[in-house]
Short mmCIF file of C-alpha atoms in Angstrom, two decimals:
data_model
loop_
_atom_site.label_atom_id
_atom_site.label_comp_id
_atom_site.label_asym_id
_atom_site.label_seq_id
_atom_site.Cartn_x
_atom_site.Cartn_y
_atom_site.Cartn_z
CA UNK A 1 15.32 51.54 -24.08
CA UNK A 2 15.43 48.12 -25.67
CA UNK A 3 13.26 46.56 -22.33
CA UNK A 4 10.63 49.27 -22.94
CA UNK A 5 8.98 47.52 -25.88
CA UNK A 6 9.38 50.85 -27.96
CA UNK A 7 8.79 50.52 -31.66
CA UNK A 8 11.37 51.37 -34.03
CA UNK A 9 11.38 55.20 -34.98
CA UNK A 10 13.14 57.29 -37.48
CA UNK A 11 15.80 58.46 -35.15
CA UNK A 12 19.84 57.63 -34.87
CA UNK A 13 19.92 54.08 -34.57
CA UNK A 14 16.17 53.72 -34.31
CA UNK A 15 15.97 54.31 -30.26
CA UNK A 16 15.63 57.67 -28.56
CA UNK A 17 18.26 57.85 -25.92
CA UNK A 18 18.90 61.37 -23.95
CA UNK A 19 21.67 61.72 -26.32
CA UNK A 20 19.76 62.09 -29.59
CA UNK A 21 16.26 63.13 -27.84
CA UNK A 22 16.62 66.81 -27.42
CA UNK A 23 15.69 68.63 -31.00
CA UNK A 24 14.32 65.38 -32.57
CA UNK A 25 11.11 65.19 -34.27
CA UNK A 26 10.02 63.22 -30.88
CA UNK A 27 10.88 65.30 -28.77
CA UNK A 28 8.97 68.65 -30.91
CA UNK A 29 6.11 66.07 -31.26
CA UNK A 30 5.92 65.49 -27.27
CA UNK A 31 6.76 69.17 -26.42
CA UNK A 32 3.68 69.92 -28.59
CA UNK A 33 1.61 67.85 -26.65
CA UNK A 34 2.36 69.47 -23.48
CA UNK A 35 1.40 72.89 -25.12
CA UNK A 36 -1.97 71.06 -26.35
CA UNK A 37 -2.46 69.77 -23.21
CA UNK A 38 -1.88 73.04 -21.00
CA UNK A 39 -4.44 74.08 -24.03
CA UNK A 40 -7.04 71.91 -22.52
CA UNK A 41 -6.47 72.89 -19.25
CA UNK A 42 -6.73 76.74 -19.59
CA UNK A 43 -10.00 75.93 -21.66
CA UNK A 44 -11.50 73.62 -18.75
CA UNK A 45 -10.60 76.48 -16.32
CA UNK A 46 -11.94 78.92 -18.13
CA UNK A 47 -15.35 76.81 -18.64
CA UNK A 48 -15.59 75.54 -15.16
CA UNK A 49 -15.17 79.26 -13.91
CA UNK A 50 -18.09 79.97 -15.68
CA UNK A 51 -20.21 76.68 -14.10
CA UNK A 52 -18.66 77.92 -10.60
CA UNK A 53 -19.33 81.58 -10.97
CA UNK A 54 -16.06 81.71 -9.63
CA UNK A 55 -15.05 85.88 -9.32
CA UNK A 56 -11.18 84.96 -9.61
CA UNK A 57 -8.86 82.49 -11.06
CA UNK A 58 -5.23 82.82 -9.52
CA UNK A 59 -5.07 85.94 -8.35
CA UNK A 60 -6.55 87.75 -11.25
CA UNK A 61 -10.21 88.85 -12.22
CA UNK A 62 -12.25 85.11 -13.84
CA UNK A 63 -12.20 85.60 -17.46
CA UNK A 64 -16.28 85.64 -16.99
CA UNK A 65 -15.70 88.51 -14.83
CA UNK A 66 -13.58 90.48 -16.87
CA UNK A 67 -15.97 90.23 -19.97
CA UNK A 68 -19.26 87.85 -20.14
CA UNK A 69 -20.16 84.40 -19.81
CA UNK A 70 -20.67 84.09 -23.59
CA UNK A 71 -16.82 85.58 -24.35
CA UNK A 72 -15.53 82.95 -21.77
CA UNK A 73 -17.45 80.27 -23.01
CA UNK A 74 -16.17 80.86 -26.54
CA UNK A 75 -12.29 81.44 -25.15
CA UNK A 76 -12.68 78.53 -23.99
CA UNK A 77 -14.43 76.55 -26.81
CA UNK A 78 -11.92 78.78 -28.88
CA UNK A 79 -8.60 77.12 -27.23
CA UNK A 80 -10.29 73.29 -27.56
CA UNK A 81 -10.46 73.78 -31.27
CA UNK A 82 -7.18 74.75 -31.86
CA UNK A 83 -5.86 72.45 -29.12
CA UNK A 84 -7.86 69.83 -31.75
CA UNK A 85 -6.08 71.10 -34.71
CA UNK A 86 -2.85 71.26 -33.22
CA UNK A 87 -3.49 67.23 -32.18
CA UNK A 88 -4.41 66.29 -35.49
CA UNK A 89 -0.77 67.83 -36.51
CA UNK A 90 1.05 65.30 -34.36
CA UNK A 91 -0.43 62.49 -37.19
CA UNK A 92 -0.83 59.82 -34.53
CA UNK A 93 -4.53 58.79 -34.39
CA UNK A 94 -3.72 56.87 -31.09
CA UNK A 95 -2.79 59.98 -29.28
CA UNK A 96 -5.90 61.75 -30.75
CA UNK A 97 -8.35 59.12 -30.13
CA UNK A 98 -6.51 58.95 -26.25
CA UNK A 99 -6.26 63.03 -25.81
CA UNK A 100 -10.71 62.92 -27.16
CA UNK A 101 -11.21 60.14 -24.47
CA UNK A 102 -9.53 62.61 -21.82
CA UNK A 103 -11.49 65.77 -22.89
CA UNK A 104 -14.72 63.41 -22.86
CA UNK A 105 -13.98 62.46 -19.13
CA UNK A 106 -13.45 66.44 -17.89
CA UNK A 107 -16.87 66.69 -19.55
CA UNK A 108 -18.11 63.50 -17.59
CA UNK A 109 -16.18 65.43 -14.08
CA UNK A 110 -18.20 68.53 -14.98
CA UNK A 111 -21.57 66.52 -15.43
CA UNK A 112 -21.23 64.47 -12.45
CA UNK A 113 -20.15 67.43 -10.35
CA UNK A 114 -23.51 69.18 -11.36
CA UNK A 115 -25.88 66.44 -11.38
CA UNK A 116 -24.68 64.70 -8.25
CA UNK A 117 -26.28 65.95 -4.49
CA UNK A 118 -23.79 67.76 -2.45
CA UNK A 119 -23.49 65.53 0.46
CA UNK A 120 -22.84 62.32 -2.02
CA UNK A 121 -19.53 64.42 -3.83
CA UNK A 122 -18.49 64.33 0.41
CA UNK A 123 -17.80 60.60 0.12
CA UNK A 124 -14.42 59.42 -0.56
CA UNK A 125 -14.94 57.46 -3.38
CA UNK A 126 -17.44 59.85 -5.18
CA UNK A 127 -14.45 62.90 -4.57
CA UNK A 128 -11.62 60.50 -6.12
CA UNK A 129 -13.97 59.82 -8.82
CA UNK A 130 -15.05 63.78 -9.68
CA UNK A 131 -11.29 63.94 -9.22
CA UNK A 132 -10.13 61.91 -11.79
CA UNK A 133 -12.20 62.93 -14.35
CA UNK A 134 -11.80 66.51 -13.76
CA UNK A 135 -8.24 66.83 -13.33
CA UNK A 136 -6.00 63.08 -13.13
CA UNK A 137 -7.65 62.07 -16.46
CA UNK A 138 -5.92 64.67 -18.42
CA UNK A 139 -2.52 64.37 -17.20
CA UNK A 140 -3.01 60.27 -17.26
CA UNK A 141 -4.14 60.83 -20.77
CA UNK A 142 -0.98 63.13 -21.91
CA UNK A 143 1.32 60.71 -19.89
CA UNK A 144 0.31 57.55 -21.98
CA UNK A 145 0.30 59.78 -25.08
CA UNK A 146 4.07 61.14 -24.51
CA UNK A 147 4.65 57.09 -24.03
CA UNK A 148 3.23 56.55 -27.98
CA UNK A 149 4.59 59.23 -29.44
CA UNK A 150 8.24 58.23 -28.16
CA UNK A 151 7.77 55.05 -30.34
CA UNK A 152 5.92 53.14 -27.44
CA UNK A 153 2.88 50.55 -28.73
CA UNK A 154 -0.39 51.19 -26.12
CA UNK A 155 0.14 48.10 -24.40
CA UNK A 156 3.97 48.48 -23.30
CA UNK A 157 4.76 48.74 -20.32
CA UNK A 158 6.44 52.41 -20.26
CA UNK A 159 2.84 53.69 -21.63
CA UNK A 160 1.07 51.48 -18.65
CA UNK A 161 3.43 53.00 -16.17
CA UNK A 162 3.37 56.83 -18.22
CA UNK A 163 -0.54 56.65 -17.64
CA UNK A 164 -0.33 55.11 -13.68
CA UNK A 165 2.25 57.76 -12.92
CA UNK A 166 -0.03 60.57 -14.13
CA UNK A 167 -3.36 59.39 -12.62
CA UNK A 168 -1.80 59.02 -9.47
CA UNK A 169 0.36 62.67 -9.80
CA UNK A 170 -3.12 64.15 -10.85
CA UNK A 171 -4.87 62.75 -8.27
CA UNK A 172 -2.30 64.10 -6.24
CA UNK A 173 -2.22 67.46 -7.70
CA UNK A 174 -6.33 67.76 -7.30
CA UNK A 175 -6.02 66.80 -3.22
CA UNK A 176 -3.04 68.95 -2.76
CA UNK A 177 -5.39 71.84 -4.70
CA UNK A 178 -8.95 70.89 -2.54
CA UNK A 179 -6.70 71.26 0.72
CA UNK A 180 -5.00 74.65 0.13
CA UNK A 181 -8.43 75.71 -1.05
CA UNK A 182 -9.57 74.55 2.94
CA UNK A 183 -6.10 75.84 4.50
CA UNK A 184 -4.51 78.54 2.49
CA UNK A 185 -5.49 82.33 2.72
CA UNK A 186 -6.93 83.81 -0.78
CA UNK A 187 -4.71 86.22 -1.19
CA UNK A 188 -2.07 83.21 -1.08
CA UNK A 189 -4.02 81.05 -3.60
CA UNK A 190 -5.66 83.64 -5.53
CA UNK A 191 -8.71 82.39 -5.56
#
């Protein structure tokens, strides 16, 4: 860990190793962001179901479906606020200011998706773009943000490599989603 530029934390001998990492305040810190980010995503879903008028989400009745738009839209604005409140727990204003840039890009995915003409979201660069913002920015986001709250500073070079490692596994995730969506039956996906 000493090449990795991590700050100094209150942990044995001031480095997390996979020795001390498991049950350390790090480690609760970081598995709380993964349940803050999984937060997000339900949320997002659960919005962009209702901007779809999608009938089903993974097999099961669209949350929309099973109740109204106006129940969905407050699930969903529901899970973002505590999502927000569980953030503002970790006490690392880096990692909130990062994780509010990532929710303000699905926002900007969700605009541009509904403002842009059909046949322009068919180019390649347009669909990589919708795609980030929708889907890679999030994980990108919660990559770099695992990097800080391990004791990283922004500009080291695990959180540069945390945040290229999940835009290009979201991106990933996203194409691997569109094609199933093209190729796979819907009783497969659910959808």
């Amino acid at each position: 860990w000493e090449w990795s530029g991590a700050s100094s934390i209150d942990i044995e001998g001031g480095v997390v190793t996979t020795t001390n990492h498991k049950g350390s305040e790090v480690w609760r810190k970081q598995a709380q962001l993964g349940q803050i980010v999984e937060m997000i995503h339900v949320a997002s879903l659960i919005h962009d179901d209702v901007l779809d008028e999608a009938d089903t989400r993974r097999g099961g009745e669209a949350v929309h479906k099973l109740y109204s738009n106006k129940v969905a839209v407050l699930a969903g604005d529901y899970l973002l606020a505590r999502a927000s409140v569980l953030l503002a727990r970790l006490e690392n204003t880096s990692v909130v200011q990062i994780m509010a840039t990532a929710l303000e890009s699905l926002v900007a995915g969700e605009v541009m998706q509904l403002k842009s003409p059909p046949k322009s979201l068919l180019k390649i660069e347009s669909y990589l773009q919708k795609s980030y913002y929708k889907t890679a920015s999030l994980i990108c986001y919660a990559c770099r943000s695992t990097a800080l709250l391990g004791g990283h500073s922004y500009s080291s070079n695990v959180a540069t490599a945390c945040e290229e490692f999940g835009f290009h596994m979201g991106l990933a995730f996203q194409i691997q989603d569109d094609i199933l969506d093209f190729t796979a039956a819907e009783n497969v996906l659910g959808k």
